[in-house]
Amino acid sequence: MKKLLLCSVGATFLAAGIVSTKAAATDGRVTRIVREVNLLPFDAAARPAALNDQVKEGVGVRTGGNARSELTFNDLTLTRLGANTIFSFTKAGRNVQLENGSVLLRVPRSSGGANIRGRAVTVAVTGTTLIVEANRAGRSKLMVLEGSARIALVRNRSQTRDLRAGQMLEVPAGATTLGQPVDIDLNDLMKKHPLITGFGPLPSRDLIAAAARDRGRRGPGDETVYQGQPVGGGRPPIVSVGLPFPGGGIPPRGPGGRNPGGTNDPGRPATGGAPNDPGGNTPPGGGRVPGGRTTGVGGVTTAPPSQSAGGNTGPILRRAPARQPVPRATPPPIR
């Protein structure tokens, strides 16, 4: 009888230990506190967070003005919270609810991915480091530091965009469609963003640095060039199709929405001989390059017969010179 009782007690403690270990595996641990950070248990009053606190699934975390915090999970998933943030999680930090504020999420490639849900958008990630900002009015912003992510509207799930490292997408409050992502300067962001500075090095910092180098190494054949874009001395910087021109402008249009000197029909030649770009835009300066050259997709330029070698009438193919990426300042956080 005594042996049976001892076995029963031992089994109880073993089961409790297994449950405790399983719970700890899904908990987050507070590894950084800057100013006011509170935990919001679902069955108790809010209390100040302390270093090494275990944060269980479903427990909210709220930061005050100018406050920041960091949670680390067993699989090395990392979550950093900015000022005025209200956040909770399940699935060991890989299912995140962002009510307000900003969150940096680093998910190891082997962890099976993660999802972030805000009031207006959802973001799906696999092996990625990114920053999501949102406010109660529904404005949202996604910045991908390395890896890739897919963003979708809560109100219209058919509206999705895929972003890769070095891209950002802003979504205004009440949006029913998604715009196009734009490039950001990763090196600038790593030096200035409050979820980067003041913390220890990110485990994915080498991947982010590699992504920044890759964005800066774009060769002339690696990007799409506006058709009709002048090349050579004094030319404007080459900008990928779908991105704004430097300074936030867009290719100008003439009266009635037509391109300067051309039609507005994608794929048809513009008046003057230069084709339109896929979006119907012909960059400033007309569709011809001095000397009769035109620029095609990929930065390939052709010379007229009078410039061909040996008197042949076939075109000479040239590559547009490489450019440095247009620097973009770190965008201000959403308020």
Coordinates of C-alpha atoms in Angstrom, one line a residue:
M1 CA 0.0 0.0 0.0
K2 CA 2.8 2.4 0.9
K3 CA 4.6 1.6 -2.4
L4 CA 1.4 2.3 -4.3
L5 CA 1.0 5.7 -2.5
L6 CA 4.6 6.6 -3.2
C7 CA 4.2 5.7 -6.9
S8 CA 1.0 7.8 -7.1
V9 CA 2.7 10.9 -5.5
G10 CA 5.7 10.5 -7.8
A11 CA 3.5 10.3 -10.8
T12 CA 1.7 13.4 -9.7
F13 CA 4.9 15.4 -9.3
L14 CA 6.2 14.1 -12.7
A15 CA 3.0 15.2 -14.4
A16 CA 3.1 18.6 -12.8
G17 CA 6.7 19.0 -13.9
I18 CA 5.8 18.1 -17.5
V19 CA 3.0 20.6 -17.5
S20 CA 5.3 23.3 -15.9
T21 CA 8.0 22.6 -18.5
K22 CA 5.5 22.8 -21.3
A23 CA 4.1 26.1 -20.0
A24 CA 7.7 27.5 -19.6
A25 CA 8.4 26.6 -23.2
T26 CA 5.6 28.8 -24.4
D27 CA 6.3 31.7 -22.0
G28 CA 8.3 34.8 -22.8
R29 CA 10.9 36.2 -20.5
V30 CA 11.4 39.9 -20.0
T31 CA 15.0 40.7 -21.0
R32 CA 14.9 44.5 -21.2
I33 CA 12.9 47.3 -19.5
V34 CA 13.2 51.0 -20.3
R35 CA 11.0 53.1 -18.1
E36 CA 7.4 52.1 -17.5
V37 CA 6.4 48.6 -18.6
N38 CA 3.4 46.8 -17.1
L39 CA 2.1 43.3 -17.3
L40 CA -1.7 42.9 -17.8
P41 CA -2.8 39.4 -16.5
F42 CA -6.2 38.4 -17.7
D43 CA -7.2 37.4 -14.1
A44 CA -5.5 40.0 -12.0
A45 CA -4.7 43.7 -11.8
A46 CA -1.9 45.2 -13.9
R47 CA 1.5 45.2 -12.3
P48 CA 5.0 46.6 -13.1
A49 CA 7.2 44.2 -15.1
A50 CA 10.6 43.2 -13.7
L51 CA 13.6 41.7 -15.5
N52 CA 13.4 37.9 -16.0
D53 CA 9.6 37.9 -15.3
Q54 CA 8.0 35.0 -17.1
V55 CA 5.1 36.3 -19.3
K56 CA 2.5 33.7 -20.0
E57 CA 0.4 33.3 -23.1
G58 CA -2.5 35.7 -23.2
V59 CA -0.9 38.1 -20.7
G60 CA -0.8 41.6 -22.1
V61 CA 2.2 43.9 -22.0
R62 CA 1.8 47.7 -22.0
T63 CA 4.5 50.3 -22.3
G64 CA 4.3 54.0 -21.3
G65 CA 5.5 57.1 -23.2
N66 CA 9.2 56.8 -24.2
A67 CA 9.3 53.3 -22.7
R68 CA 10.6 50.1 -24.4
S69 CA 10.8 46.4 -23.5
E70 CA 12.1 43.1 -24.9
L71 CA 10.8 39.6 -24.5
T72 CA 12.8 36.5 -25.4
F73 CA 11.4 33.0 -26.0
N74 CA 13.0 29.5 -25.8
D75 CA 13.3 29.1 -29.6
L76 CA 15.1 32.5 -29.7
T77 CA 12.0 34.3 -31.1
L78 CA 12.6 37.9 -30.0
T79 CA 10.0 40.6 -29.5
R80 CA 10.8 44.3 -28.8
L81 CA 8.1 46.8 -27.9
G82 CA 8.2 50.5 -28.5
A83 CA 6.5 53.4 -26.6
N84 CA 2.8 53.4 -25.9
T85 CA 2.4 49.8 -27.1
I86 CA -0.3 47.3 -26.0
F87 CA 0.7 43.7 -27.0
S88 CA -0.2 40.1 -26.3
F89 CA 0.9 36.7 -27.7
T90 CA 0.1 33.0 -28.0
K91 CA 2.1 30.1 -29.5
A92 CA 5.4 31.1 -27.8
G93 CA 5.4 34.6 -29.2
R94 CA 4.7 33.6 -32.8
N95 CA 1.0 34.7 -32.8
V96 CA 1.0 38.4 -31.9
Q97 CA -1.9 40.8 -31.2
L98 CA -0.9 44.4 -31.6
E99 CA -3.5 46.8 -30.3
N100 CA -1.4 50.0 -30.5
G101 CA 2.3 51.0 -30.8
S102 CA 5.2 49.3 -32.4
V103 CA 6.8 45.9 -32.3
L104 CA 10.0 44.4 -33.7
L105 CA 9.7 40.6 -34.2
R106 CA 12.6 38.4 -35.0
V107 CA 11.5 34.8 -35.9
P108 CA 14.2 32.1 -36.5
R109 CA 13.8 30.3 -39.8
S110 CA 13.4 26.9 -38.0
S111 CA 10.5 28.1 -35.8
G112 CA 7.6 27.6 -38.2
G113 CA 6.7 31.2 -38.9
A114 CA 4.5 33.8 -37.1
N115 CA 1.5 36.0 -37.5
I116 CA 1.0 39.6 -36.3
R117 CA -2.6 41.0 -36.2
G118 CA -3.5 44.6 -35.8
R119 CA -6.8 46.4 -36.1
A120 CA -6.4 46.9 -39.9
V121 CA -3.8 44.4 -41.2
T122 CA -2.4 41.0 -40.6
V123 CA 1.3 40.1 -41.4
A124 CA 2.5 36.5 -42.0
V125 CA 6.2 35.8 -41.7
T126 CA 8.6 32.9 -41.9
G127 CA 12.2 33.3 -40.7
T128 CA 12.1 37.1 -40.8
T129 CA 13.0 40.2 -38.8
L130 CA 10.5 43.1 -39.2
I131 CA 8.9 46.1 -37.6
V132 CA 5.2 46.7 -37.4
E133 CA 3.6 49.9 -36.2
A134 CA -0.1 50.5 -35.7
N135 CA -2.5 52.9 -34.0
R136 CA -6.0 52.7 -32.8
A137 CA -7.3 54.7 -35.7
G138 CA -6.2 51.9 -38.1
R139 CA -3.0 53.3 -39.6
S140 CA -0.3 50.7 -40.1
K141 CA 3.3 50.4 -41.3
L142 CA 5.4 47.3 -42.1
M143 CA 9.2 47.4 -42.5
V144 CA 11.1 44.2 -43.4
L145 CA 14.7 44.1 -42.3
E146 CA 15.5 40.6 -43.5
G147 CA 13.6 37.7 -45.0
S148 CA 10.1 38.4 -46.4
A149 CA 6.6 39.0 -45.2
R150 CA 3.1 39.1 -46.6
I151 CA 0.6 41.8 -45.4
A152 CA -3.2 41.6 -45.9
L153 CA -6.1 43.9 -45.0
V154 CA -8.4 42.6 -42.3
R155 CA -11.4 44.1 -44.1
N156 CA -10.4 42.8 -47.6
R157 CA -8.3 39.6 -47.4
S158 CA -7.9 39.6 -51.2
Q159 CA -5.7 42.7 -50.8
T160 CA -2.2 41.4 -50.1
R161 CA 1.4 42.5 -50.8
D162 CA 4.6 40.5 -50.5
L163 CA 7.6 42.5 -49.1
R164 CA 11.2 41.6 -49.1
A165 CA 14.2 42.9 -47.1
G166 CA 14.6 46.6 -47.3
Q167 CA 11.0 47.4 -48.2
M168 CA 8.3 49.3 -46.4
L169 CA 4.5 49.6 -46.8
E170 CA 2.3 52.2 -45.1
V171 CA -1.4 51.6 -44.9
P172 CA -3.6 54.6 -44.1
A173 CA -6.6 54.3 -41.8
G174 CA -9.7 53.0 -43.5
A175 CA -7.8 51.7 -46.5
T176 CA -9.7 49.3 -48.8
T177 CA -6.7 48.6 -51.1
L178 CA -3.0 48.3 -50.5
G179 CA -0.4 50.5 -52.3
Q180 CA 3.0 49.4 -53.5
P181 CA 6.0 49.0 -51.1
V182 CA 8.9 51.4 -51.3
D183 CA 12.6 50.9 -50.6
I184 CA 14.1 52.1 -47.3
D185 CA 17.8 52.6 -46.2
L186 CA 18.4 49.6 -43.9
N187 CA 21.8 51.0 -42.7
D188 CA 20.1 54.3 -41.7
L189 CA 17.2 52.4 -40.0
M190 CA 19.7 50.2 -38.0
K191 CA 21.4 53.4 -36.7
K192 CA 18.3 55.4 -35.7
H193 CA 15.2 53.3 -35.0
P194 CA 14.3 53.1 -31.3
L195 CA 13.7 49.4 -31.5
I196 CA 17.3 48.9 -32.6
T197 CA 19.3 51.4 -30.7
G198 CA 19.6 51.0 -26.9
F199 CA 19.2 47.2 -27.1
G200 CA 21.8 44.5 -27.5
P201 CA 22.7 43.2 -31.0
L202 CA 20.0 41.4 -32.9
P203 CA 20.7 37.7 -33.5
S204 CA 19.8 38.4 -37.1
R205 CA 22.1 41.4 -37.5
D206 CA 24.4 39.5 -40.0
L207 CA 21.4 38.7 -42.2
I208 CA 20.2 42.3 -42.1
A209 CA 23.7 43.5 -43.0
A210 CA 23.8 41.1 -45.9
A211 CA 20.4 42.3 -47.1
A212 CA 21.6 45.9 -46.9
R213 CA 24.7 45.0 -49.0
D214 CA 22.5 43.2 -51.5
R215 CA 20.2 46.2 -51.9
G216 CA 23.3 48.4 -52.5
R217 CA 24.8 46.0 -55.1
R218 CA 22.1 46.2 -57.7
G219 CA 23.8 46.0 -61.0
P220 CA 22.4 47.5 -64.2
G221 CA 20.8 44.2 -65.2
D222 CA 19.3 43.6 -61.8
E223 CA 16.6 46.2 -61.8
T224 CA 13.9 47.5 -64.1
V225 CA 14.6 50.9 -65.7
Y226 CA 11.9 53.2 -67.0
Q227 CA 11.7 52.8 -70.7
G228 CA 12.8 56.0 -72.4
Q229 CA 15.0 56.9 -69.3
P230 CA 18.0 59.0 -70.5
V231 CA 21.4 57.5 -69.7
G232 CA 24.9 59.0 -69.6
G233 CA 26.2 62.2 -68.0
G234 CA 23.7 64.3 -66.1
R235 CA 21.0 61.7 -66.1
P236 CA 18.6 61.5 -63.2
P237 CA 18.9 58.4 -60.9
I238 CA 17.3 55.3 -62.2
V239 CA 14.3 54.3 -60.1
S240 CA 12.6 50.9 -60.2
V241 CA 9.2 50.8 -61.8
G242 CA 6.5 51.2 -59.2
L243 CA 8.7 53.3 -56.8
P244 CA 8.4 57.1 -56.4
F245 CA 11.0 59.3 -57.9
P246 CA 13.6 60.8 -55.4
G247 CA 11.9 63.4 -53.2
G248 CA 8.5 61.6 -53.3
G249 CA 7.4 62.8 -56.7
I250 CA 5.9 60.7 -59.5
P251 CA 6.6 60.8 -63.2
P252 CA 4.9 64.0 -64.5
R253 CA 1.9 63.7 -66.9
G254 CA 0.7 66.1 -69.5
P255 CA -2.8 67.4 -70.0
G256 CA -5.6 64.8 -69.8
G257 CA -3.3 62.4 -67.9
R258 CA -1.1 61.7 -71.0
N259 CA 2.6 61.2 -70.8
P260 CA 4.7 64.1 -72.1
G261 CA 5.0 63.6 -75.8
G262 CA 3.3 60.2 -75.8
T263 CA 0.2 58.1 -75.3
N264 CA -1.0 56.7 -72.1
D265 CA -1.6 53.2 -73.3
P266 CA 0.8 50.6 -71.7
G267 CA 2.9 48.8 -74.2
R268 CA 2.2 51.2 -77.2
P269 CA 4.9 53.4 -78.6
A270 CA 4.8 57.0 -77.4
T271 CA 4.6 59.8 -79.9
G272 CA 8.2 60.3 -80.9
G273 CA 9.2 56.7 -81.0
A274 CA 9.9 55.8 -77.3
P275 CA 7.7 53.1 -75.7
N276 CA 5.9 53.7 -72.5
D277 CA 6.8 51.9 -69.3
P278 CA 4.5 49.2 -68.0
G279 CA 2.7 51.8 -65.9
G280 CA 2.1 54.1 -68.8
N281 CA 4.8 56.6 -67.6
T282 CA 7.6 58.2 -69.7
P283 CA 10.2 59.9 -67.5
P284 CA 11.0 63.6 -67.8
G285 CA 13.2 64.6 -70.7
G286 CA 11.2 62.9 -73.4
G287 CA 11.4 59.4 -74.8
R288 CA 14.7 59.8 -76.7
V289 CA 18.3 59.8 -75.4
P290 CA 20.8 62.3 -76.9
G291 CA 22.4 60.5 -79.9
G292 CA 19.2 58.6 -80.7
R293 CA 19.5 55.9 -78.1
T294 CA 16.5 54.6 -76.2
T295 CA 16.6 52.7 -72.9
G296 CA 14.7 49.4 -72.6
V297 CA 13.9 47.1 -69.7
G298 CA 17.0 46.1 -67.8
G299 CA 19.0 49.2 -68.8
V300 CA 19.9 47.9 -72.3
T301 CA 20.6 50.8 -74.7
T302 CA 20.8 50.5 -78.5
A303 CA 22.8 52.8 -80.8
P304 CA 21.3 53.9 -84.2
P305 CA 22.9 52.4 -87.4
S306 CA 25.1 55.4 -87.8
Q307 CA 26.9 54.6 -84.5
S308 CA 27.2 50.8 -85.1
A309 CA 30.6 49.2 -85.5
G310 CA 32.1 48.6 -88.9
G311 CA 29.2 50.2 -90.7
N312 CA 26.8 47.3 -89.8
T313 CA 23.2 48.3 -89.4
G314 CA 22.6 46.0 -86.4
P315 CA 22.2 47.7 -83.0
I316 CA 25.1 47.8 -80.5
L317 CA 23.8 46.8 -77.0
R318 CA 25.1 48.7 -74.1
R319 CA 24.4 48.5 -70.4
A320 CA 23.3 51.6 -68.4
P321 CA 25.9 52.4 -65.7
A322 CA 25.2 51.2 -62.2
R323 CA 23.8 53.6 -59.7
Q324 CA 23.9 54.0 -55.9
P325 CA 20.5 53.3 -54.2
V326 CA 18.6 56.4 -53.4
P327 CA 18.9 57.0 -49.6
R328 CA 15.7 57.3 -47.7
A329 CA 15.6 58.6 -44.2
T330 CA 14.2 56.4 -41.5
P331 CA 10.5 57.1 -41.4
P332 CA 9.0 58.6 -38.3
P333 CA 7.0 56.3 -36.1
I334 CA 3.2 56.2 -36.3
R335 CA 1.6 58.2 -33.5

